[in-house]
Coordinates of C-alpha atoms in Angstrom, one line a residue:
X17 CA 38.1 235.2 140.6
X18 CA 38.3 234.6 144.6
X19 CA 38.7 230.5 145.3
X20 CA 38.0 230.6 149.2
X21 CA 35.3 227.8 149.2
X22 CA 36.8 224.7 147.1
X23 CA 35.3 221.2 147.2
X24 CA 38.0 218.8 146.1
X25 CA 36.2 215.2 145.2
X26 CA 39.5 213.6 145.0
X27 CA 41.8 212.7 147.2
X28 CA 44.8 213.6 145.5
X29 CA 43.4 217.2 144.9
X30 CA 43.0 217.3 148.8
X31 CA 46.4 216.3 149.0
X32 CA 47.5 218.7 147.0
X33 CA 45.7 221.6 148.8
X34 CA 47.3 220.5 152.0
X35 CA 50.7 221.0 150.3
X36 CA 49.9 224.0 149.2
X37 CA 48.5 225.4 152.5
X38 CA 45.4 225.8 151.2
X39 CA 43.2 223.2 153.4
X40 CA 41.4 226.3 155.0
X41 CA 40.0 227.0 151.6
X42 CA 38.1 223.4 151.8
X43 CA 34.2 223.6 152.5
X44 CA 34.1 220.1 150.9
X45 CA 35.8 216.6 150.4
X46 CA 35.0 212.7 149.8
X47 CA 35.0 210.8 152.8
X48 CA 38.3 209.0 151.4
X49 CA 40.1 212.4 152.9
X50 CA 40.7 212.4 156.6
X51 CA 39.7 215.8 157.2
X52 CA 37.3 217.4 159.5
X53 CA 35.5 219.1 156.4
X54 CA 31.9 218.3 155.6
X55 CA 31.8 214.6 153.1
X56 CA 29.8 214.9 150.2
X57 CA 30.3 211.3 149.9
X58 CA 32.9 209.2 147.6
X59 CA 34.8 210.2 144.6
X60 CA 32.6 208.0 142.1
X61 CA 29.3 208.8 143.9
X62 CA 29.6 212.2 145.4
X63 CA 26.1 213.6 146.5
X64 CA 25.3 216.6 144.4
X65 CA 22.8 218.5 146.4
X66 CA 25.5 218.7 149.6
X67 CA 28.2 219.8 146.9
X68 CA 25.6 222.5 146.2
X69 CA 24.9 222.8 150.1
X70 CA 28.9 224.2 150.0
X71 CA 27.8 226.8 148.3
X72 CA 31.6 226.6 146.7
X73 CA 33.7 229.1 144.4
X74 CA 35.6 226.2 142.7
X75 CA 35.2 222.3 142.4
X76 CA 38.2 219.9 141.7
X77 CA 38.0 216.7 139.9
X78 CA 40.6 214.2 138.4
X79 CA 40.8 211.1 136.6
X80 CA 38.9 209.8 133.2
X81 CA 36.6 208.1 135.6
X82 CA 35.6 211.5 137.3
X83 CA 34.5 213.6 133.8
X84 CA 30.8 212.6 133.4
X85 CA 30.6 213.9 137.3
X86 CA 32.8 216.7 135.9
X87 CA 30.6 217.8 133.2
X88 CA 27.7 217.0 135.3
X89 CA 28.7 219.7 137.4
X90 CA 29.4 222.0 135.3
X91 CA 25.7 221.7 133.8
X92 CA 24.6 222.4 137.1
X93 CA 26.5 225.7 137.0
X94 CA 29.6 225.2 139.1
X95 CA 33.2 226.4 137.8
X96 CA 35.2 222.8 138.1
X97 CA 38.8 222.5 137.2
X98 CA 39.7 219.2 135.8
X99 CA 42.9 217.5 135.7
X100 CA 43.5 214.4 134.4
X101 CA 47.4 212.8 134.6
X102 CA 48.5 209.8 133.0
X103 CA 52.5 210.0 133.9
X104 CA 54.8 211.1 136.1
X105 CA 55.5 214.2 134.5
X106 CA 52.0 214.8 133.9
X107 CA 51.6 214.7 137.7
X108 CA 53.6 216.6 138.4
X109 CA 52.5 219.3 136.2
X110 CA 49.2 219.3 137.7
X111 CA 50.6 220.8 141.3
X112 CA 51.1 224.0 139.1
X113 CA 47.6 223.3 137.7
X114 CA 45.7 223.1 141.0
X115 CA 47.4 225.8 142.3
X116 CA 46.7 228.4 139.8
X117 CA 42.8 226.9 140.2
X118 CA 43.0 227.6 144.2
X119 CA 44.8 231.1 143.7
X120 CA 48.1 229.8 144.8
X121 CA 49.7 229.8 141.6
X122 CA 52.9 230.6 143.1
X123 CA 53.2 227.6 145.5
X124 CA 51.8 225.7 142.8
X125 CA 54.8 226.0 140.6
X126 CA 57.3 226.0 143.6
X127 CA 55.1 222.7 144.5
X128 CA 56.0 221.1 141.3
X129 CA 59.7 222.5 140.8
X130 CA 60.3 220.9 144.3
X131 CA 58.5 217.7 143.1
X132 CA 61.0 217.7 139.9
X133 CA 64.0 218.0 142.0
X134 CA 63.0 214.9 144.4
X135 CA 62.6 212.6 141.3
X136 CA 66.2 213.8 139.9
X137 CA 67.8 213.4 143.4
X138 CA 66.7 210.0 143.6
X139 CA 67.4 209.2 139.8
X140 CA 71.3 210.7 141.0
X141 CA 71.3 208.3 143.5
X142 CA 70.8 205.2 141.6
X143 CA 71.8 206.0 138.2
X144 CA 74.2 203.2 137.3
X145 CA 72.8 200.7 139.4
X146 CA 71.5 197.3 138.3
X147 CA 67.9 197.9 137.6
X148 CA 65.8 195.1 138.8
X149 CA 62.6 193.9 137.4
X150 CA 59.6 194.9 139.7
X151 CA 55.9 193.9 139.5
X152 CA 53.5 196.7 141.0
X153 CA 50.2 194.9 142.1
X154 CA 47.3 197.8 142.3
X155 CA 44.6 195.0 142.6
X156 CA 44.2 191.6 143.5
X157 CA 41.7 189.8 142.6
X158 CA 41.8 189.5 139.9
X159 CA 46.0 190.6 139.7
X160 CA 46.0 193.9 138.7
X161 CA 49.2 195.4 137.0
X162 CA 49.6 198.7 138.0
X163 CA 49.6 201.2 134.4
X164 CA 49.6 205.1 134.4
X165 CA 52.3 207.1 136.4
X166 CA 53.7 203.6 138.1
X167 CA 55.9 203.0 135.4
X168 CA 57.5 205.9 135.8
X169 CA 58.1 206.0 139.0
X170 CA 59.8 202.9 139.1
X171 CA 62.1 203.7 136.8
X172 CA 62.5 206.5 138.6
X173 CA 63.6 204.4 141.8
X174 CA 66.2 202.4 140.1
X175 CA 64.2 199.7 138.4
X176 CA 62.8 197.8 135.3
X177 CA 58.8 197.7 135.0
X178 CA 57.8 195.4 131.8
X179 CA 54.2 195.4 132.3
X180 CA 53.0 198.2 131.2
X181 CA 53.7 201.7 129.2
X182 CA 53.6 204.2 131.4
X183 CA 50.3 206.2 130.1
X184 CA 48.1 203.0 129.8
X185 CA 45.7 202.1 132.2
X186 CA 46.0 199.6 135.0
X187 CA 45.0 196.1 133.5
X188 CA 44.5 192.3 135.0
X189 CA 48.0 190.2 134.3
X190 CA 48.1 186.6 133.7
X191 CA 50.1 184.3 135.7
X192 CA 52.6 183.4 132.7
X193 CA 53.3 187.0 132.0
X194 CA 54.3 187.8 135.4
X195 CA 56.8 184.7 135.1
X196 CA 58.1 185.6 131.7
X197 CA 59.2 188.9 133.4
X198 CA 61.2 187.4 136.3
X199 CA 60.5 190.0 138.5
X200 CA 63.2 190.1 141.8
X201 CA 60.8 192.7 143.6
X202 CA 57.0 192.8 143.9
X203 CA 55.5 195.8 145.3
X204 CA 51.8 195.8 146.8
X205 CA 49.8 199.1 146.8
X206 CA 45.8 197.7 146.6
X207 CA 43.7 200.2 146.1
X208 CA 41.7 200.9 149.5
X209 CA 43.9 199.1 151.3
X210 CA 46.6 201.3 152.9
X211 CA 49.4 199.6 154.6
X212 CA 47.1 196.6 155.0
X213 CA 47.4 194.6 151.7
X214 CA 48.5 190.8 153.0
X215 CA 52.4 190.1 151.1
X216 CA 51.4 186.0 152.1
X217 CA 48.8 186.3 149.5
X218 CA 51.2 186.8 147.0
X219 CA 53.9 184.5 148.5
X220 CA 51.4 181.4 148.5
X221 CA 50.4 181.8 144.6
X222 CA 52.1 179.3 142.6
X223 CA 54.2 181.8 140.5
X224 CA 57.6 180.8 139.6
X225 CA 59.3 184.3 139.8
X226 CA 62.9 185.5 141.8
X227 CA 60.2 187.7 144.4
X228 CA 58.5 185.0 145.5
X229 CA 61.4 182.5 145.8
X230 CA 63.5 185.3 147.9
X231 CA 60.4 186.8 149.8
X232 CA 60.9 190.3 148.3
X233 CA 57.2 191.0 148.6
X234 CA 56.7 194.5 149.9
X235 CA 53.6 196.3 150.8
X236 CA 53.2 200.0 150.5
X237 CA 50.4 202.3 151.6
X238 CA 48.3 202.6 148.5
X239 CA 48.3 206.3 148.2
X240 CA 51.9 206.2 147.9
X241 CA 51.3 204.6 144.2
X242 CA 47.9 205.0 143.5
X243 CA 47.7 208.4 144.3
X244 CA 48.6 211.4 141.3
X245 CA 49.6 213.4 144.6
X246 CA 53.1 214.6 146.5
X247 CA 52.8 211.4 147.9
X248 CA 53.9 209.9 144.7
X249 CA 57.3 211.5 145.5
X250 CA 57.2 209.4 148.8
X251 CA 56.2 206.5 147.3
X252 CA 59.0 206.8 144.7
X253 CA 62.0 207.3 147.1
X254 CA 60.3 204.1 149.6
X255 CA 60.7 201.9 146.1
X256 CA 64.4 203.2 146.0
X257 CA 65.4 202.5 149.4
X258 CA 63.8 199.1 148.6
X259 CA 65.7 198.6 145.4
X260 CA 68.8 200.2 146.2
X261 CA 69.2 200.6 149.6
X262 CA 73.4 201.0 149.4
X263 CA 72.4 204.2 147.7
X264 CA 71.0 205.7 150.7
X265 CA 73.0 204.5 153.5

């Protein structure tokens, strides 16, 4: 089946698409994606008369928060491909899964084996290192531990993430748990936010924790975390450099 008009109505399929030279097949994105494609408005509340006004071949959802709009489409008739990752490898295998959706299934699984070799070259890098304890902040009011693939990818950069499973979902974290971690790095990635997310915030709450004491508050764009993209391979490698930066001098 031809894929030449896709709607992606998430950011991380977009980002995808761009990766796999596919962002000519767009007629459609949220207006969380920077491109100059039509918007059919967010990624919880797109608007389902312009998706229809795209007239596409293919829509592309992600996340449990995105399958009633999923099967919602599909009851309006539209072929939707769904993928829903919980892990770092489970990211990663959905490269291979939007490509073979957009008729790229080629760069799809070059896309992921590329992916793959990133993570092991930076888990080569700092294998042997001290891990130290880091507390990912997706949220802040109220503090927001940062679940799913995060855990994952910070053990993938070298360090120790107590928090959370990797698999569960992001969940608020009480002041004493953070503490009873001692965590030496705190990495902020707010959802929304970007690069903007304010490190004083953190630094003037009255937690008694290594990060705080030593300033090791650092702020990272938020799709570099939040984001089941190839930015997560980014976003992995700037919490290495962080963590370990002897490794990559």
């Amino acid at each position: 089946m031809a894929t030449n008009r896709v709607v992606s109505l998430a950011p991380s399929a977009t980002e995808i698409c761009r990766e796999l030279d596919a962002i000519d097949r767009l007629v459609g994105v949220t207006h969380h994606c920077p491109l100059d494609v039509p918007a059919v408005g967010g990624w919880l509340n797109p608007d389902f008369d312009a998706v229809e006004e795209c007239d596409p071949d293919l829509v592309l959802t992600t996340d449990s928060l995105q399958a009633d709009l999923r099967d919602e489409l599909r009851d309006r008739g539209n072929r939707v491909v769904h993928v829903e990752p919980e892990t770092l490898p489970e990211v990663v295998k959905s490269f291979a899964a939007v490509g073979r959706a957009v008729g790229k299934a080629d760069d799809g699984d070059e896309l992921a084996s590329r992916a793959r070799s990133r993570i092991e070259r930076v888990r080569r890098r700092v294998e042997g290192r001290p891990e130290p304890v880091v507390y990912c902040e997706e949220w802040s009011s109220p503090p927001t531990a940062a679940g799913n693939w995060v855990p994952d990818a910070v053990r993938a950069a070298g360090g120790e993430y107590p928090f959370l499973p990797a698999g569960e979902r992001s969940r608020e974290v009480a002041a004493e748990t953070v503490e009873e971690a001692e965590p030496e790095h705190v990495f902020l990635h707010v959802c929304g936010r970007g690069e903007r997310s304010d490190p004083d915030a953190v630094l003037r709450r009255d937690w008694d924790v290594p990060a705080i004491e030593t300033g090791s508050v650092h702020v990272l764009d938020d799709s570099l975390l939040n984001q089941p993209s190839p930015r997560l391979l980014d976003g992995i490698e700037a919490m290495a450099r962080t963590l370990h930066p002897d490794a990559f001098e």
